[in-house]
PDB file of C-alpha atoms in Angstrom:
ATOM      1  CA  MET A   1      15.961  40.322  20.431  1.00 43.00           C
ATOM      2  CA  ARG A   2      16.248  36.613  20.646  1.00 51.00           C
ATOM      3  CA  LYS A   3      14.973  34.515  17.790  1.00 58.00           C
ATOM      4  CA  MET A   4      12.078  32.092  18.589  1.00 63.00           C
ATOM      5  CA  CYS A   5      13.062  28.570  17.784  1.00 79.00           C
ATOM      6  CA  PHE A   6      10.396  26.025  17.090  1.00 85.00           C
ATOM      7  CA  THR A   7      10.436  22.318  16.762  1.00 89.00           C
ATOM      8  CA  GLU A   8       8.333  21.412  13.833  1.00 88.00           C
ATOM      9  CA  PHE A   9       6.494  18.154  13.138  1.00 89.00           C
ATOM     10  CA  VAL A  10       5.089  17.506   9.674  1.00 86.00           C
ATOM     11  CA  ALA A  11       2.120  15.107   9.688  1.00 87.00           C
ATOM     12  CA  ARG A  12       1.597  13.428   6.324  1.00 84.00           C
ATOM     13  CA  ASP A  13      -0.189  10.547   4.671  1.00 83.00           C
ATOM     14  CA  GLU A  14       1.584   9.166   1.624  1.00 78.00           C
ATOM     15  CA  PHE A  15      -0.379   6.295   0.099  1.00 68.00           C
ATOM     16  CA  ALA A  16       1.350   2.959   0.554  1.00 63.00           C
ATOM     17  CA  VAL A  17       4.486   4.600   1.832  1.00 73.00           C
ATOM     18  CA  GLY A  18       3.959   6.103   5.253  1.00 76.00           C
ATOM     19  CA  VAL A  19       1.650   7.888   7.631  1.00 83.00           C
ATOM     20  CA  ASP A  20       2.914  10.360  10.366  1.00 86.00           C
ATOM     21  CA  ARG A  21       0.265  11.660  12.815  1.00 90.00           C
ATOM     22  CA  LEU A  22       0.207  13.842  15.958  1.00 92.00           C
ATOM     23  CA  CYS A  23      -1.052  11.665  18.766  1.00 91.00           C
ATOM     24  CA  PHE A  24      -1.131  14.373  21.526  1.00 94.00           C
ATOM     25  CA  GLY A  25       0.377  17.753  22.292  1.00 94.00           C
ATOM     26  CA  HIS A  26      -0.477  21.359  22.296  1.00 94.00           C
ATOM     27  CA  PRO A  27       1.178  22.948  19.243  1.00 93.00           C
ATOM     28  CA  THR A  28       1.795  26.583  19.103  1.00 89.00           C
ATOM     29  CA  THR A  29       0.368  26.716  15.589  1.00 73.00           C
ATOM     30  CA  ARG A  30      -2.156  24.368  14.088  1.00 65.00           C
ATOM     31  CA  PRO A  31      -2.913  23.763  10.444  1.00 60.00           C
ATOM     32  CA  ALA A  32      -5.710  25.700   8.868  1.00 56.00           C
ATOM     33  CA  ARG A  33      -8.985  23.647   8.768  1.00 55.00           C
ATOM     34  CA  GLU A  34     -10.026  24.833   5.380  1.00 48.00           C
ATOM     35  CA  ARG A  35      -6.991  23.145   3.851  1.00 53.00           C
ATOM     36  CA  TYR A  36      -7.291  19.881   5.650  1.00 54.00           C
ATOM     37  CA  SER A  37      -6.933  16.817   3.671  1.00 58.00           C
ATOM     38  CA  ALA A  38      -5.533  13.396   4.320  1.00 58.00           C
ATOM     39  CA  ARG A  39      -3.056  13.913   1.480  1.00 68.00           C
ATOM     40  CA  VAL A  40      -1.903  17.447   2.369  1.00 78.00           C
ATOM     41  CA  PRO A  41       0.981  17.603   4.903  1.00 83.00           C
ATOM     42  CA  ARG A  42       0.157  19.495   8.124  1.00 87.00           C
ATOM     43  CA  LEU A  43       2.757  21.461   9.983  1.00 90.00           C
ATOM     44  CA  TYR A  44       2.695  21.630  13.815  1.00 91.00           C
ATOM     45  CA  ARG A  45       5.115  23.963  15.748  1.00 92.00           C
ATOM     46  CA  PHE A  46       6.144  23.442  19.259  1.00 93.00           C
ATOM     47  CA  LEU A  47       8.063  25.888  21.681  1.00 92.00           C
ATOM     48  CA  PRO A  48      11.065  24.538  23.698  1.00 92.00           C
ATOM     49  CA  GLY A  49       9.775  22.402  26.651  1.00 92.00           C
ATOM     50  CA  GLN A  50       6.526  21.330  25.079  1.00 94.00           C
ATOM     51  CA  VAL A  51       5.794  17.642  25.173  1.00 95.00           C
ATOM     52  CA  PHE A  52       4.027  15.819  22.276  1.00 96.00           C
ATOM     53  CA  ALA A  53       3.563  12.356  20.886  1.00 96.00           C
ATOM     54  CA  VAL A  54       3.797  11.166  17.221  1.00 94.00           C
ATOM     55  CA  VAL A  55       2.837   7.900  15.603  1.00 93.00           C
ATOM     56  CA  CYS A  56       4.643   6.959  12.421  1.00 90.00           C
ATOM     57  CA  GLN A  57       3.783   4.040  10.176  1.00 88.00           C
ATOM     58  CA  ARG A  58       5.771   2.784   7.265  1.00 87.00           C
ATOM     59  CA  TRP A  59       5.182  -0.090   4.844  1.00 84.00           C
ATOM     60  CA  ARG A  60       8.178  -2.333   4.270  1.00 81.00           C
ATOM     61  CA  PRO A  61       9.202  -3.723   0.889  1.00 81.00           C
ATOM     62  CA  ASP A  62       7.960  -7.219   1.979  1.00 80.00           C
ATOM     63  CA  GLY A  63       4.460  -5.690   2.585  1.00 76.00           C
ATOM     64  CA  ARG A  64       4.631  -5.597   6.328  1.00 81.00           C
ATOM     65  CA  GLN A  65       3.893  -2.502   8.410  1.00 86.00           C
ATOM     66  CA  HIS A  66       6.269  -0.923  10.926  1.00 89.00           C
ATOM     67  CA  ARG A  67       4.717   1.522  13.501  1.00 90.00           C
ATOM     68  CA  VAL A  68       6.513   3.675  15.991  1.00 93.00           C
ATOM     69  CA  LEU A  69       5.126   5.813  18.773  1.00 94.00           C
ATOM     70  CA  ALA A  70       7.371   8.390  20.333  1.00 95.00           C
ATOM     71  CA  ILE A  71       6.629  10.740  23.205  1.00 96.00           C
ATOM     72  CA  VAL A  72       9.095  13.648  22.969  1.00 96.00           C
ATOM     73  CA  GLU A  73       9.943  17.060  24.289  1.00 95.00           C
ATOM     74  CA  SER A  74      11.107  19.913  22.059  1.00 93.00           C
ATOM     75  CA  LEU A  75      14.495  21.408  23.171  1.00 92.00           C
ATOM     76  CA  GLU A  76      15.838  24.978  23.259  1.00 87.00           C
ATOM     77  CA  ASP A  77      19.268  23.713  22.184  1.00 80.00           C
ATOM     78  CA  GLN A  78      18.377  22.051  18.947  1.00 71.00           C
ATOM     79  CA  LYS A  79      21.855  20.470  18.566  1.00 74.00           C
ATOM     80  CA  ARG A  80      21.359  18.051  21.378  1.00 84.00           C
ATOM     81  CA  GLY A  81      18.855  15.346  21.623  1.00 88.00           C
ATOM     82  CA  PHE A  82      17.780  12.720  19.003  1.00 89.00           C
ATOM     83  CA  VAL A  83      16.673  13.447  15.517  1.00 88.00           C
ATOM     84  CA  LEU A  84      13.443  11.629  14.483  1.00 88.00           C
ATOM     85  CA  PRO A  85      11.984  11.497  10.909  1.00 83.00           C
ATOM     86  CA  GLY A  86       9.425  14.129  10.298  1.00 85.00           C
ATOM     87  CA  ILE A  87      10.581  16.391  13.166  1.00 89.00           C
ATOM     88  CA  SER A  88      12.721  19.346  12.245  1.00 87.00           C
ATOM     89  CA  SER A  89      15.121  19.359  15.172  1.00 87.00           C
ATOM     90  CA  ALA A  90      16.577  17.106  17.789  1.00 89.00           C
ATOM     91  CA  VAL A  91      14.191  16.286  20.603  1.00 94.00           C
ATOM     92  CA  LEU A  92      14.350  14.730  24.083  1.00 94.00           C
ATOM     93  CA  VAL A  93      12.855  11.263  23.785  1.00 95.00           C
ATOM     94  CA  HIS A  94      10.876  10.226  26.824  1.00 95.00           C
ATOM     95  CA  ALA A  95       9.430   7.068  25.483  1.00 95.00           C
ATOM     96  CA  MET A  96       9.370   5.069  22.298  1.00 94.00           C
ATOM     97  CA  VAL A  97       7.833   1.781  21.261  1.00 94.00           C
ATOM     98  CA  ASP A  98       7.534   0.047  17.914  1.00 92.00           C
ATOM     99  CA  GLN A  99       5.457  -2.604  16.399  1.00 92.00           C
ATOM    100  CA  ILE A 100       5.802  -4.835  13.318  1.00 89.00           C
ATOM    101  CA  GLY A 101       2.442  -5.586  11.814  1.00 79.00           C
ATOM    102  CA  PRO A 102      -0.924  -3.802  11.341  1.00 72.00           C
ATOM    103  CA  ALA A 103      -2.831  -1.832  13.932  1.00 72.00           C
ATOM    104  CA  GLY A 104      -5.135  -3.724  16.161  1.00 73.00           C
ATOM    105  CA  HIS A 105      -2.930  -6.746  16.834  1.00 78.00           C
ATOM    106  CA  GLY A 106      -1.949  -5.872  20.373  1.00 80.00           C
ATOM    107  CA  GLY A 107       1.629  -4.840  19.721  1.00 87.00           C
ATOM    108  CA  GLY A 108       3.515  -2.129  21.708  1.00 90.00           C
ATOM    109  CA  VAL A 109       2.064   0.817  19.794  1.00 92.00           C
ATOM    110  CA  ASP A 110      -1.459  -0.498  20.173  1.00 92.00           C
ATOM    111  CA  ARG A 111      -1.021  -0.900  23.890  1.00 92.00           C
ATOM    112  CA  LEU A 112       0.475   2.538  24.367  1.00 94.00           C
ATOM    113  CA  LEU A 113      -2.221   4.169  22.277  1.00 93.00           C
ATOM    114  CA  THR A 114      -4.867   2.421  24.362  1.00 93.00           C
ATOM    115  CA  LEU A 115      -3.232   3.811  27.523  1.00 95.00           C
ATOM    116  CA  ILE A 116      -3.217   7.366  26.056  1.00 95.00           C
ATOM    117  CA  HIS A 117      -6.777   7.005  25.146  1.00 95.00           C
ATOM    118  CA  SER A 118      -7.680   5.867  28.638  1.00 94.00           C
ATOM    119  CA  ILE A 119      -5.699   8.718  30.161  1.00 95.00           C
ATOM    120  CA  LYS A 120      -7.569  11.280  28.032  1.00 95.00           C
ATOM    121  CA  LEU A 121     -10.964   9.569  28.929  1.00 94.00           C
ATOM    122  CA  SER A 122     -10.107   9.840  32.651  1.00 93.00           C
ATOM    123  CA  GLY A 123      -9.773  13.615  32.269  1.00 93.00           C
ATOM    124  CA  ILE A 124      -5.933  13.885  32.472  1.00 94.00           C
ATOM    125  CA  ASP A 125      -4.118  15.704  29.758  1.00 95.00           C
ATOM    126  CA  PRO A 126      -1.257  13.432  28.608  1.00 96.00           C
ATOM    127  CA  VAL A 127       0.967  16.452  28.230  1.00 95.00           C
ATOM    128  CA  SER A 128       0.847  17.143  31.974  1.00 94.00           C
ATOM    129  CA  LEU A 129       2.341  13.734  32.945  1.00 95.00           C
ATOM    130  CA  PRO A 130       6.007  13.691  33.937  1.00 93.00           C
ATOM    131  CA  ALA A 131       8.634  12.170  31.765  1.00 92.00           C
ATOM    132  CA  SER A 132       9.229   9.431  34.312  1.00 93.00           C
ATOM    133  CA  TYR A 133       5.540   8.172  33.856  1.00 95.00           C
ATOM    134  CA  TRP A 134       6.006   7.856  30.115  1.00 95.00           C
ATOM    135  CA  ARG A 135       9.459   6.106  30.500  1.00 95.00           C
ATOM    136  CA  ASP A 136       7.960   3.615  32.968  1.00 95.00           C
ATOM    137  CA  ALA A 137       4.839   3.070  30.886  1.00 95.00           C
ATOM    138  CA  SER A 138       6.925   2.174  27.854  1.00 94.00           C
ATOM    139  CA  PHE A 139       8.853  -0.304  29.844  1.00 94.00           C
ATOM    140  CA  TRP A 140       5.600  -1.972  31.059  1.00 94.00           C
ATOM    141  CA  VAL A 141       4.376  -2.070  27.422  1.00 92.00           C
ATOM    142  CA  MET A 142       7.717  -3.612  26.228  1.00 90.00           C
ATOM    143  CA  LEU A 143       7.221  -6.300  28.925  1.00 91.00           C
ATOM    144  CA  GLN A 144       3.785  -6.915  27.645  1.00 88.00           C
ATOM    145  CA  GLN A 145       2.164  -5.727  30.820  1.00 89.00           C
ATOM    146  CA  ARG A 146      -0.528  -3.278  31.359  1.00 88.00           C
ATOM    147  CA  PRO A 147       1.006   0.079  32.656  1.00 90.00           C
ATOM    148  CA  PRO A 148      -0.622   1.544  35.692  1.00 90.00           C
ATOM    149  CA  MET A 149      -2.874   4.601  35.205  1.00 91.00           C
ATOM    150  CA  PRO A 150      -1.368   7.834  36.529  1.00 90.00           C
ATOM    151  CA  PRO A 151      -2.817   9.372  39.625  1.00 82.00           C
ATOM    152  CA  ARG A 152      -5.802  11.701  39.059  1.00 73.00           C
ATOM    153  CA  LYS A 153      -3.928  14.723  40.456  1.00 65.00           C
ATOM    154  CA  VAL A 154      -0.666  15.223  38.642  1.00 51.00           C
ATOM    155  CA  ALA A 155       1.920  17.615  40.246  1.00 49.00           C
TER     156      ALA A 155
END
């Protein structure tokens, strides 16, 4: 029998060091609610082919914040792909934007989070969007333009 291989993401909140959060995705396992606390790491597991997004924030020694949002896909062959902090194996990166400075200042992460929120409000599951949409959206964000909304019916 073939062994199940999961890609694991550990969401954590370490005071004045870093914060890693799941932005969207449908993990195979979810952390137990009774143990939920901002300070307790939460483990999410994804099967190969599942798409999810993570937001990571770090405080630099000079006091500034660095934020990264990555939209990734878990891989069956865990030796290929790109290794990201907090994710247990290599993943296929569909989009990645970063931002220096705190949230709410209109940087790339803020703009992509706003787009994701708008997509959710329109009734579209961000997981269902093709990789090409996320790649193009990240390019628009890097050019400081508003990405177009995806069509209502996604193939």
